mmCIF file of C-alpha atoms in Angstrom:
data_model
loop_
_atom_site.group_PDB
_atom_site.id
_atom_site.type_symbol
_atom_site.label_atom_id
_atom_site.label_comp_id
_atom_site.label_asym_id
_atom_site.label_seq_id
_atom_site.Cartn_x
_atom_site.Cartn_y
_atom_site.Cartn_z
ATOM 1 C CA UNK A 1 107.259 -63.983 64.152
ATOM 2 C CA UNK A 2 106.273 -67.475 64.410
ATOM 3 C CA UNK A 3 102.734 -68.449 66.705
ATOM 4 C CA UNK A 4 104.278 -70.561 70.117
ATOM 5 C CA UNK A 5 101.015 -72.254 69.337
ATOM 6 C CA UNK A 6 98.216 -72.675 72.222
ATOM 7 C CA UNK A 7 99.114 -73.245 75.812
ATOM 8 C CA UNK A 8 97.535 -72.791 78.762
ATOM 9 C CA UNK A 9 98.487 -71.282 81.875
ATOM 10 C CA UNK A 10 97.422 -71.908 85.696
ATOM 11 C CA UNK A 11 97.166 -69.606 88.406
ATOM 12 C CA UNK A 12 97.571 -70.745 91.687
ATOM 13 C CA UNK A 13 97.214 -70.202 94.806
ATOM 14 C CA UNK A 14 98.514 -71.909 98.131
ATOM 15 C CA UNK A 15 96.493 -70.929 101.622
ATOM 16 C CA UNK A 16 95.720 -72.493 105.008
ATOM 17 C CA UNK A 17 98.437 -73.923 106.349
ATOM 18 C CA UNK A 18 96.753 -74.365 109.680
ATOM 19 C CA UNK A 19 98.641 -77.353 110.559
ATOM 20 C CA UNK A 20 102.201 -75.849 110.499
ATOM 21 C CA UNK A 21 102.046 -72.994 112.774
ATOM 22 C CA UNK A 22 106.169 -72.107 111.376
ATOM 23 C CA UNK A 23 104.511 -72.614 107.975
ATOM 24 C CA UNK A 24 101.379 -69.840 108.776
ATOM 25 C CA UNK A 25 103.741 -67.155 109.797
ATOM 26 C CA UNK A 26 105.368 -67.314 106.377
ATOM 27 C CA UNK A 27 103.887 -65.897 102.899
ATOM 28 C CA UNK A 28 103.028 -69.568 101.444
ATOM 29 C CA UNK A 29 101.486 -67.656 98.530
ATOM 30 C CA UNK A 30 102.990 -69.157 95.376
ATOM 31 C CA UNK A 31 101.683 -68.748 91.532
ATOM 32 C CA UNK A 32 102.984 -71.631 89.409
ATOM 33 C CA UNK A 33 102.969 -71.588 85.554
ATOM 34 C CA UNK A 34 103.580 -75.363 84.319
ATOM 35 C CA UNK A 35 101.712 -76.230 80.719
ATOM 36 C CA UNK A 36 103.238 -79.737 81.052
ATOM 37 C CA UNK A 37 100.431 -80.648 83.866
ATOM 38 C CA UNK A 38 97.254 -80.954 82.893
ATOM 39 C CA UNK A 39 96.628 -80.667 87.168
ATOM 40 C CA UNK A 40 96.792 -77.926 89.205
ATOM 41 C CA UNK A 41 100.430 -77.825 91.362
ATOM 42 C CA UNK A 42 101.590 -75.715 94.176
ATOM 43 C CA UNK A 43 104.678 -74.893 95.300
ATOM 44 C CA UNK A 44 106.020 -73.839 99.467
ATOM 45 C CA UNK A 45 108.831 -72.518 101.019
ATOM 46 C CA UNK A 46 111.484 -74.743 101.580
ATOM 47 C CA UNK A 47 111.147 -73.776 105.956
ATOM 48 C CA UNK A 48 107.434 -74.946 105.373
ATOM 49 C CA UNK A 49 107.875 -78.555 104.157
ATOM 50 C CA UNK A 50 110.896 -79.208 107.188
ATOM 51 C CA UNK A 51 108.226 -77.527 109.564
ATOM 52 C CA UNK A 52 105.443 -80.659 108.228
ATOM 53 C CA UNK A 53 108.035 -83.021 107.959
ATOM 54 C CA UNK A 54 109.032 -82.971 111.752
ATOM 55 C CA UNK A 55 105.237 -82.927 112.414
ATOM 56 C CA UNK A 56 104.772 -86.914 111.519
ATOM 57 C CA UNK A 57 100.748 -87.347 111.175
ATOM 58 C CA UNK A 58 99.556 -83.755 111.462
ATOM 59 C CA UNK A 59 97.106 -82.552 108.779
ATOM 60 C CA UNK A 60 97.956 -79.936 106.656
ATOM 61 C CA UNK A 61 95.172 -77.990 104.955
ATOM 62 C CA UNK A 62 95.692 -76.777 100.959
ATOM 63 C CA UNK A 63 93.192 -75.001 98.936
ATOM 64 C CA UNK A 64 94.055 -74.347 95.031
ATOM 65 C CA UNK A 65 91.872 -71.807 92.999
ATOM 66 C CA UNK A 66 93.464 -72.694 89.385
ATOM 67 C CA UNK A 67 91.911 -71.503 85.991
ATOM 68 C CA UNK A 68 93.217 -72.815 83.002
ATOM 69 C CA UNK A 69 92.639 -70.705 79.515
ATOM 70 C CA UNK A 70 94.094 -71.077 76.064
ATOM 71 C CA UNK A 71 96.486 -68.291 74.711
ATOM 72 C CA UNK A 72 99.108 -67.459 72.139
ATOM 73 C CA UNK A 73 102.665 -66.689 72.322
ATOM 74 C CA UNK A 74 104.930 -64.847 69.317
ATOM 75 C CA UNK A 75 108.229 -64.720 68.227
ATOM 76 C CA UNK A 76 109.628 -61.912 67.040
ATOM 77 C CA UNK A 77 111.816 -61.985 64.135
ATOM 78 C CA UNK A 78 113.845 -59.640 62.212
ATOM 79 C CA UNK A 79 116.108 -60.795 59.348
ATOM 80 C CA UNK A 80 118.485 -58.731 56.755
ATOM 81 C CA UNK A 81 118.360 -59.925 53.246
ATOM 82 C CA UNK A 82 119.135 -64.079 52.645
ATOM 83 C CA UNK A 83 122.375 -65.298 52.317
ATOM 84 C CA UNK A 84 123.777 -68.511 51.989
ATOM 85 C CA UNK A 85 125.370 -68.436 55.592
ATOM 86 C CA UNK A 86 123.084 -66.838 58.499
ATOM 87 C CA UNK A 87 123.932 -65.960 62.094
ATOM 88 C CA UNK A 88 121.237 -65.620 64.806
ATOM 89 C CA UNK A 89 121.156 -63.239 67.663
ATOM 90 C CA UNK A 90 118.775 -64.131 69.762
ATOM 91 C CA UNK A 91 117.175 -63.542 73.420
ATOM 92 C CA UNK A 92 113.957 -64.167 75.179
ATOM 93 C CA UNK A 93 111.629 -61.248 76.243
ATOM 94 C CA UNK A 94 109.229 -63.071 78.839
ATOM 95 C CA UNK A 95 109.583 -63.301 82.375
ATOM 96 C CA UNK A 96 107.958 -65.782 85.057
ATOM 97 C CA UNK A 97 106.913 -65.110 89.067
ATOM 98 C CA UNK A 98 109.674 -64.651 90.888
ATOM 99 C CA UNK A 99 112.686 -64.064 88.569
ATOM 100 C CA UNK A 100 113.753 -60.458 88.092
ATOM 101 C CA UNK A 101 112.713 -59.863 85.160
ATOM 102 C CA UNK A 102 114.713 -56.498 84.335
ATOM 103 C CA UNK A 103 117.907 -58.931 84.550
ATOM 104 C CA UNK A 104 116.478 -62.170 82.814
ATOM 105 C CA UNK A 105 115.703 -61.108 80.495
ATOM 106 C CA UNK A 106 114.773 -57.336 79.656
ATOM 107 C CA UNK A 107 118.410 -56.260 79.628
ATOM 108 C CA UNK A 108 119.265 -58.652 76.802
ATOM 109 C CA UNK A 109 115.762 -57.914 74.741
ATOM 110 C CA UNK A 110 117.241 -54.459 74.676
ATOM 111 C CA UNK A 111 121.111 -55.114 74.029
ATOM 112 C CA UNK A 112 119.136 -57.559 70.902
ATOM 113 C CA UNK A 113 116.808 -54.159 69.716
ATOM 114 C CA UNK A 114 120.154 -52.376 70.200
ATOM 115 C CA UNK A 115 122.320 -54.372 67.909
ATOM 116 C CA UNK A 116 119.580 -54.639 65.397
ATOM 117 C CA UNK A 117 119.793 -51.008 65.153
ATOM 118 C CA UNK A 118 123.249 -50.563 65.101
ATOM 119 C CA UNK A 119 123.396 -53.337 62.346
ATOM 120 C CA UNK A 120 120.885 -51.903 60.283
ATOM 121 C CA UNK A 121 122.263 -51.902 56.857
ATOM 122 C CA UNK A 122 125.520 -53.168 56.902
ATOM 123 C CA UNK A 123 126.651 -55.209 53.705
ATOM 124 C CA UNK A 124 127.674 -58.509 55.673
ATOM 125 C CA UNK A 125 128.646 -61.688 54.068
ATOM 126 C CA UNK A 126 125.971 -63.928 55.954
ATOM 127 C CA UNK A 127 122.367 -63.010 56.874
ATOM 128 C CA UNK A 128 121.656 -61.534 60.196
ATOM 129 C CA UNK A 129 118.819 -62.807 62.513
ATOM 130 C CA UNK A 130 117.561 -61.319 65.338
ATOM 131 C CA UNK A 131 115.173 -63.811 67.213
ATOM 132 C CA UNK A 132 113.489 -62.303 70.567
ATOM 133 C CA UNK A 133 111.942 -65.422 71.875
ATOM 134 C CA UNK A 134 108.589 -65.687 74.220
ATOM 135 C CA UNK A 135 107.945 -68.648 76.268
ATOM 136 C CA UNK A 136 111.386 -69.155 77.387
ATOM 137 C CA UNK A 137 111.092 -69.386 81.229
ATOM 138 C CA UNK A 138 108.978 -72.230 82.190
ATOM 139 C CA UNK A 139 109.245 -74.282 78.968
ATOM 140 C CA UNK A 140 111.345 -73.823 75.850
ATOM 141 C CA UNK A 141 108.034 -72.983 73.824
ATOM 142 C CA UNK A 142 109.345 -70.213 71.414
ATOM 143 C CA UNK A 143 112.478 -71.947 70.862
ATOM 144 C CA UNK A 144 110.929 -75.209 69.923
ATOM 145 C CA UNK A 145 108.454 -73.598 68.044
ATOM 146 C CA UNK A 146 111.708 -71.702 66.121
ATOM 147 C CA UNK A 147 113.564 -75.083 65.872
ATOM 148 C CA UNK A 148 110.042 -76.718 64.403
ATOM 149 C CA UNK A 149 109.314 -73.537 61.527
ATOM 150 C CA UNK A 150 113.038 -73.476 60.765
ATOM 151 C CA UNK A 151 113.977 -76.709 60.721
ATOM 152 C CA UNK A 152 114.928 -76.911 56.927
ATOM 153 C CA UNK A 153 117.080 -73.867 57.076
ATOM 154 C CA UNK A 154 118.819 -75.211 60.218
ATOM 155 C CA UNK A 155 121.781 -76.282 57.911
ATOM 156 C CA UNK A 156 122.375 -72.651 57.315
ATOM 157 C CA UNK A 157 123.330 -71.666 60.314
ATOM 158 C CA UNK A 158 126.841 -70.728 60.896
ATOM 159 C CA UNK A 159 126.469 -69.097 64.655
ATOM 160 C CA UNK A 160 124.140 -68.517 67.003
ATOM 161 C CA UNK A 161 124.399 -65.899 70.086
ATOM 162 C CA UNK A 162 121.783 -66.428 72.712
ATOM 163 C CA UNK A 163 121.946 -63.368 75.162
ATOM 164 C CA UNK A 164 120.116 -64.540 78.699
ATOM 165 C CA UNK A 165 120.402 -62.587 82.138
ATOM 166 C CA UNK A 166 122.772 -59.842 81.092
ATOM 167 C CA UNK A 167 121.385 -57.461 83.600
ATOM 168 C CA UNK A 168 122.670 -59.664 86.774
ATOM 169 C CA UNK A 169 125.632 -58.737 88.684
ATOM 170 C CA UNK A 170 126.248 -62.348 89.516
ATOM 171 C CA UNK A 171 125.299 -63.744 86.167
ATOM 172 C CA UNK A 172 128.382 -65.444 84.134
ATOM 173 C CA UNK A 173 129.488 -66.534 80.598
ATOM 174 C CA UNK A 174 129.256 -69.488 78.603
ATOM 175 C CA UNK A 175 129.846 -70.758 75.693
ATOM 176 C CA UNK A 176 128.340 -74.155 73.801
ATOM 177 C CA UNK A 177 129.396 -75.505 70.846
ATOM 178 C CA UNK A 178 127.069 -78.306 68.813
ATOM 179 C CA UNK A 179 127.950 -79.901 66.086
#
């Protein structure tokens, strides 16, 4: 698999919303990861924002404890022997704070592994490429790195099937066609 490059993650905690009693009674702790921002960022619940907007001139206190550290992430890629045409089947395996990791996207990553196991050894008229992406939730870092590294072979891809959110009851099916 390919490295998605170095990424820094900010771990942020928003606390001390004493100027807003409605916000003070809520769980305002939020963790945010955003590789595009070089400064700390925080999120408060919608209800806290509305309460603050109804108190013009009120002071609010926000304390952010942040630490940025470089890290590496990897995509996982498995291929059948090379053929002129390629079919890509992919899913991401990362999750994000506040998202249902089993449904987004553990179930799809599991389905990707099951398909790879089922299709192992099949003599097909095209190459199969199974891609498990990392870094999809916050930014498409894994996707971007895959495209960057495989730019010369994109013309060989006949079809790409991306599985995302298979484990959610409220999920939808969609088809996107690019030419």
